[in-house]
Amino acid sequence: MAENLLTLEKICKAYNLGTAAQAEVLHDIDLTICKGDFLALIGPSGSGKSTLLNIVGLLDRPTSGRLTIKGNHTSELDDAALTRLRGHSIGFVFQYHYLISAFTALENVMMPMLVDQHFPTKEAEDHAMELLRQVGLTAVADNPAMNMSGGQQQRVAIARALTMNPDLVLADEPTGNLDTKSANVVFELMRDVNRQNGTTFLIVTHNMELARRCDRIIEVVDGRIHTDSTEILAMSSSLAKQALSHKGPRHGE
Ligand code: ADP
Ligand code: MG
């Protein structure tokens, strides 16, 4: 049985609470994500996918409901504790890579470790080089990010997301700006990291071809979970079992 990484219970989110502009964006989201899951989050634009990712990533707090990450009830944590939990548990990859363009690939990947201050520079550099090797970019480690292709930049962003060895990587349309071939390389890279390191991935995508290659697809519509492929599979297997158990002996048997 897979171990729980995080649980959302009745998570609601409203923006501009108590003002005329109040907008209820997420409604009663219940979701459990297990260690090692590789999930796609799909749904129409404006359905609340990024809002959900921001809440799971501890970048924003829900209006109500309970979010538990690695056994921590996040509503009980102050901002400093949330920052620590985020820093050591969660990596982010966005549609736009947010690299520092004048810095080299290596410097960009080293950055979170240097900010953390627990890493001596040499150790940070060695670890960053190892991550660049994992994403296939050793040869361009010293190139400034601005001289790299979109696909390479996104691979640097993935290496950077992995620096603190997170349990979970949240990727918000990570292939949205890429051509089909680069999108495929970036997707396969995330899949490899998932298989090799056991890192959990939650990937927002509009690309159904990529979504179908994930282990589980969650569809959000109007701030609610509309479908969860795990439930569909569970339902279809219980329906299959029911069908089998109701099948009486055939005539002549
Ligand atoms: P998606 O990522 O699925 O496109 P979002 O989570 O970005 O959807 O947005 C869901 C809804 O919440 C949209 O109607 C959007 O306009 C609204 N929204 C998102 N962020 C904010 C914000 N900071 N303030 C007010 N409304 C917001
Ligand atoms: Mg979005």
JSON list of N, CA, C and O in Angstrom, two decimals, residues 173-201:
[
{"chain": "A", "resi": 173, "resn": "GLU", "atom": "N", "xyz": [1.93, 23.81, -15.98]},
{"chain": "A", "resi": 173, "resn": "GLU", "atom": "CA", "xyz": [2.07, 23.89, -17.44]},
{"chain": "A", "resi": 173, "resn": "GLU", "atom": "C", "xyz": [3.55, 23.98, -17.86]},
{"chain": "A", "resi": 173, "resn": "GLU", "atom": "O", "xyz": [3.94, 24.89, -18.60]},
{"chain": "A", "resi": 174, "resn": "PRO", "atom": "N", "xyz": [4.35, 23.02, -17.41]},
{"chain": "A", "resi": 174, "resn": "PRO", "atom": "CA", "xyz": [5.80, 23.11, -17.65]},
{"chain": "A", "resi": 174, "resn": "PRO", "atom": "C", "xyz": [6.18, 22.99, -19.13]},
{"chain": "A", "resi": 174, "resn": "PRO", "atom": "O", "xyz": [7.27, 23.39, -19.51]},
{"chain": "A", "resi": 175, "resn": "THR", "atom": "N", "xyz": [5.29, 22.43, -19.94]},
{"chain": "A", "resi": 175, "resn": "THR", "atom": "CA", "xyz": [5.63, 22.28, -21.35]},
{"chain": "A", "resi": 175, "resn": "THR", "atom": "C", "xyz": [4.79, 23.23, -22.21]},
{"chain": "A", "resi": 175, "resn": "THR", "atom": "O", "xyz": [4.81, 23.15, -23.44]},
{"chain": "A", "resi": 176, "resn": "GLY", "atom": "N", "xyz": [4.06, 24.14, -21.55]},
{"chain": "A", "resi": 176, "resn": "GLY", "atom": "CA", "xyz": [3.13, 25.02, -22.26]},
{"chain": "A", "resi": 176, "resn": "GLY", "atom": "C", "xyz": [3.77, 25.92, -23.31]},
{"chain": "A", "resi": 176, "resn": "GLY", "atom": "O", "xyz": [3.14, 26.28, -24.28]},
{"chain": "A", "resi": 177, "resn": "ASN", "atom": "N", "xyz": [5.05, 26.28, -23.10]},
{"chain": "A", "resi": 177, "resn": "ASN", "atom": "CA", "xyz": [5.73, 27.17, -24.04]},
{"chain": "A", "resi": 177, "resn": "ASN", "atom": "C", "xyz": [6.62, 26.43, -25.03]},
{"chain": "A", "resi": 177, "resn": "ASN", "atom": "O", "xyz": [7.36, 27.06, -25.77]},
{"chain": "A", "resi": 178, "resn": "LEU", "atom": "N", "xyz": [6.59, 25.11, -25.00]},
{"chain": "A", "resi": 178, "resn": "LEU", "atom": "CA", "xyz": [7.58, 24.35, -25.77]},
{"chain": "A", "resi": 178, "resn": "LEU", "atom": "C", "xyz": [6.98, 23.70, -27.00]},
{"chain": "A", "resi": 178, "resn": "LEU", "atom": "O", "xyz": [5.79, 23.36, -27.04]},
{"chain": "A", "resi": 179, "resn": "ASP", "atom": "N", "xyz": [7.83, 23.48, -28.00]},
{"chain": "A", "resi": 179, "resn": "ASP", "atom": "CA", "xyz": [7.39, 22.72, -29.18]},
{"chain": "A", "resi": 179, "resn": "ASP", "atom": "C", "xyz": [7.24, 21.25, -28.78]},
{"chain": "A", "resi": 179, "resn": "ASP", "atom": "O", "xyz": [7.70, 20.84, -27.71]},
{"chain": "A", "resi": 180, "resn": "THR", "atom": "N", "xyz": [6.59, 20.48, -29.64]},
{"chain": "A", "resi": 180, "resn": "THR", "atom": "CA", "xyz": [6.23, 19.10, -29.29]},
{"chain": "A", "resi": 180, "resn": "THR", "atom": "C", "xyz": [7.45, 18.27, -28.87]},
{"chain": "A", "resi": 180, "resn": "THR", "atom": "O", "xyz": [7.40, 17.54, -27.88]},
{"chain": "A", "resi": 181, "resn": "LYS", "atom": "N", "xyz": [8.54, 18.43, -29.61]},
{"chain": "A", "resi": 181, "resn": "LYS", "atom": "CA", "xyz": [9.72, 17.60, -29.33]},
{"chain": "A", "resi": 181, "resn": "LYS", "atom": "C", "xyz": [10.32, 17.96, -27.97]},
{"chain": "A", "resi": 181, "resn": "LYS", "atom": "O", "xyz": [10.61, 17.07, -27.15]},
{"chain": "A", "resi": 182, "resn": "SER", "atom": "N", "xyz": [10.50, 19.26, -27.71]},
{"chain": "A", "resi": 182, "resn": "SER", "atom": "CA", "xyz": [11.07, 19.69, -26.42]},
{"chain": "A", "resi": 182, "resn": "SER", "atom": "C", "xyz": [10.12, 19.32, -25.28]},
{"chain": "A", "resi": 182, "resn": "SER", "atom": "O", "xyz": [10.56, 18.95, -24.19]},
{"chain": "A", "resi": 183, "resn": "ALA", "atom": "N", "xyz": [8.81, 19.46, -25.53]},
{"chain": "A", "resi": 183, "resn": "ALA", "atom": "CA", "xyz": [7.82, 19.11, -24.50]},
{"chain": "A", "resi": 183, "resn": "ALA", "atom": "C", "xyz": [7.98, 17.64, -24.11]},
{"chain": "A", "resi": 183, "resn": "ALA", "atom": "O", "xyz": [7.94, 17.27, -22.93]},
{"chain": "A", "resi": 184, "resn": "ASN", "atom": "N", "xyz": [8.20, 16.82, -25.11]},
{"chain": "A", "resi": 184, "resn": "ASN", "atom": "CA", "xyz": [8.37, 15.39, -24.88]},
{"chain": "A", "resi": 184, "resn": "ASN", "atom": "C", "xyz": [9.62, 15.10, -24.05]},
{"chain": "A", "resi": 184, "resn": "ASN", "atom": "O", "xyz": [9.58, 14.29, -23.11]},
{"chain": "A", "resi": 185, "resn": "VAL", "atom": "N", "xyz": [10.72, 15.79, -24.38]},
{"chain": "A", "resi": 185, "resn": "VAL", "atom": "CA", "xyz": [11.98, 15.60, -23.64]},
{"chain": "A", "resi": 185, "resn": "VAL", "atom": "C", "xyz": [11.78, 16.01, -22.18]},
{"chain": "A", "resi": 185, "resn": "VAL", "atom": "O", "xyz": [12.17, 15.28, -21.25]},
{"chain": "A", "resi": 186, "resn": "VAL", "atom": "N", "xyz": [11.15, 17.17, -21.96]},
{"chain": "A", "resi": 186, "resn": "VAL", "atom": "CA", "xyz": [10.94, 17.67, -20.60]},
{"chain": "A", "resi": 186, "resn": "VAL", "atom": "C", "xyz": [10.02, 16.72, -19.82]},
{"chain": "A", "resi": 186, "resn": "VAL", "atom": "O", "xyz": [10.28, 16.38, -18.66]},
{"chain": "A", "resi": 187, "resn": "PHE", "atom": "N", "xyz": [8.96, 16.24, -20.48]},
{"chain": "A", "resi": 187, "resn": "PHE", "atom": "CA", "xyz": [8.04, 15.32, -19.81]},
{"chain": "A", "resi": 187, "resn": "PHE", "atom": "C", "xyz": [8.76, 14.02, -19.44]},
{"chain": "A", "resi": 187, "resn": "PHE", "atom": "O", "xyz": [8.64, 13.54, -18.30]},
{"chain": "A", "resi": 188, "resn": "GLU", "atom": "N", "xyz": [9.52, 13.47, -20.37]},
{"chain": "A", "resi": 188, "resn": "GLU", "atom": "CA", "xyz": [10.22, 12.20, -20.11]},
{"chain": "A", "resi": 188, "resn": "GLU", "atom": "C", "xyz": [11.25, 12.36, -19.00]},
{"chain": "A", "resi": 188, "resn": "GLU", "atom": "O", "xyz": [11.49, 11.44, -18.22]},
{"chain": "A", "resi": 189, "resn": "LEU", "atom": "N", "xyz": [11.84, 13.55, -18.94]},
{"chain": "A", "resi": 189, "resn": "LEU", "atom": "CA", "xyz": [12.80, 13.83, -17.87]},
{"chain": "A", "resi": 189, "resn": "LEU", "atom": "C", "xyz": [12.11, 13.75, -16.50]},
{"chain": "A", "resi": 189, "resn": "LEU", "atom": "O", "xyz": [12.62, 13.13, -15.57]},
{"chain": "A", "resi": 190, "resn": "MET", "atom": "N", "xyz": [10.93, 14.36, -16.41]},
{"chain": "A", "resi": 190, "resn": "MET", "atom": "CA", "xyz": [10.20, 14.32, -15.14]},
{"chain": "A", "resi": 190, "resn": "MET", "atom": "C", "xyz": [9.83, 12.87, -14.80]},
{"chain": "A", "resi": 190, "resn": "MET", "atom": "O", "xyz": [9.92, 12.44, -13.65]},
{"chain": "A", "resi": 191, "resn": "ARG", "atom": "N", "xyz": [9.43, 12.14, -15.83]},
{"chain": "A", "resi": 191, "resn": "ARG", "atom": "CA", "xyz": [9.07, 10.73, -15.62]},
{"chain": "A", "resi": 191, "resn": "ARG", "atom": "C", "xyz": [10.28, 9.93, -15.10]},
{"chain": "A", "resi": 191, "resn": "ARG", "atom": "O", "xyz": [10.15, 9.11, -14.20]},
{"chain": "A", "resi": 192, "resn": "ASP", "atom": "N", "xyz": [11.47, 10.19, -15.68]},
{"chain": "A", "resi": 192, "resn": "ASP", "atom": "CA", "xyz": [12.69, 9.50, -15.24]},
{"chain": "A", "resi": 192, "resn": "ASP", "atom": "C", "xyz": [13.01, 9.82, -13.78]},
{"chain": "A", "resi": 192, "resn": "ASP", "atom": "O", "xyz": [13.36, 8.94, -13.01]},
{"chain": "A", "resi": 193, "resn": "VAL", "atom": "N", "xyz": [12.89, 11.11, -13.43]},
{"chain": "A", "resi": 193, "resn": "VAL", "atom": "CA", "xyz": [13.18, 11.52, -12.05]},
{"chain": "A", "resi": 193, "resn": "VAL", "atom": "C", "xyz": [12.20, 10.83, -11.10]},
{"chain": "A", "resi": 193, "resn": "VAL", "atom": "O", "xyz": [12.56, 10.33, -10.04]},
{"chain": "A", "resi": 194, "resn": "ASN", "atom": "N", "xyz": [10.94, 10.76, -11.54]},
{"chain": "A", "resi": 194, "resn": "ASN", "atom": "CA", "xyz": [9.91, 10.08, -10.74]},
{"chain": "A", "resi": 194, "resn": "ASN", "atom": "C", "xyz": [10.29, 8.61, -10.52]},
{"chain": "A", "resi": 194, "resn": "ASN", "atom": "O", "xyz": [10.23, 8.09, -9.40]},
{"chain": "A", "resi": 195, "resn": "ARG", "atom": "N", "xyz": [10.73, 7.96, -11.59]},
{"chain": "A", "resi": 195, "resn": "ARG", "atom": "CA", "xyz": [11.06, 6.52, -11.47]},
{"chain": "A", "resi": 195, "resn": "ARG", "atom": "C", "xyz": [12.34, 6.30, -10.69]},
{"chain": "A", "resi": 195, "resn": "ARG", "atom": "O", "xyz": [12.42, 5.40, -9.86]},
{"chain": "A", "resi": 196, "resn": "GLN", "atom": "N", "xyz": [13.35, 7.15, -10.97]},
{"chain": "A", "resi": 196, "resn": "GLN", "atom": "CA", "xyz": [14.66, 6.91, -10.35]},
{"chain": "A", "resi": 196, "resn": "GLN", "atom": "C", "xyz": [14.72, 7.38, -8.90]},
{"chain": "A", "resi": 196, "resn": "GLN", "atom": "O", "xyz": [15.27, 6.70, -8.05]},
{"chain": "A", "resi": 197, "resn": "ASN", "atom": "N", "xyz": [14.17, 8.56, -8.61]},
{"chain": "A", "resi": 197, "resn": "ASN", "atom": "CA", "xyz": [14.29, 9.12, -7.26]},
{"chain": "A", "resi": 197, "resn": "ASN", "atom": "C", "xyz": [13.03, 8.88, -6.42]},
{"chain": "A", "resi": 197, "resn": "ASN", "atom": "O", "xyz": [13.03, 9.18, -5.24]},
{"chain": "A", "resi": 198, "resn": "GLY", "atom": "N", "xyz": [11.96, 8.41, -7.06]},
{"chain": "A", "resi": 198, "resn": "GLY", "atom": "CA", "xyz": [10.70, 8.22, -6.33]},
{"chain": "A", "resi": 198, "resn": "GLY", "atom": "C", "xyz": [10.01, 9.55, -6.03]},
{"chain": "A", "resi": 198, "resn": "GLY", "atom": "O", "xyz": [9.09, 9.61, -5.21]},
{"chain": "A", "resi": 199, "resn": "THR", "atom": "N", "xyz": [10.45, 10.64, -6.69]},
{"chain": "A", "resi": 199, "resn": "THR", "atom": "CA", "xyz": [9.85, 11.96, -6.46]},
{"chain": "A", "resi": 199, "resn": "THR", "atom": "C", "xyz": [8.41, 11.96, -6.99]},
{"chain": "A", "resi": 199, "resn": "THR", "atom": "O", "xyz": [8.14, 11.47, -8.09]},
{"chain": "A", "resi": 200, "resn": "THR", "atom": "N", "xyz": [7.52, 12.53, -6.20]},
{"chain": "A", "resi": 200, "resn": "THR", "atom": "CA", "xyz": [6.12, 12.66, -6.60]},
{"chain": "A", "resi": 200, "resn": "THR", "atom": "C", "xyz": [5.97, 13.88, -7.50]},
{"chain": "A", "resi": 200, "resn": "THR", "atom": "O", "xyz": [6.58, 14.91, -7.23]},
{"chain": "A", "resi": 201, "resn": "PHE", "atom": "N", "xyz": [5.17, 13.76, -8.56]},
{"chain": "A", "resi": 201, "resn": "PHE", "atom": "CA", "xyz": [4.94, 14.90, -9.46]},
{"chain": "A", "resi": 201, "resn": "PHE", "atom": "C", "xyz": [3.46, 15.17, -9.61]},
{"chain": "A", "resi": 201, "resn": "PHE", "atom": "O", "xyz": [2.66, 14.24, -9.78]}
]
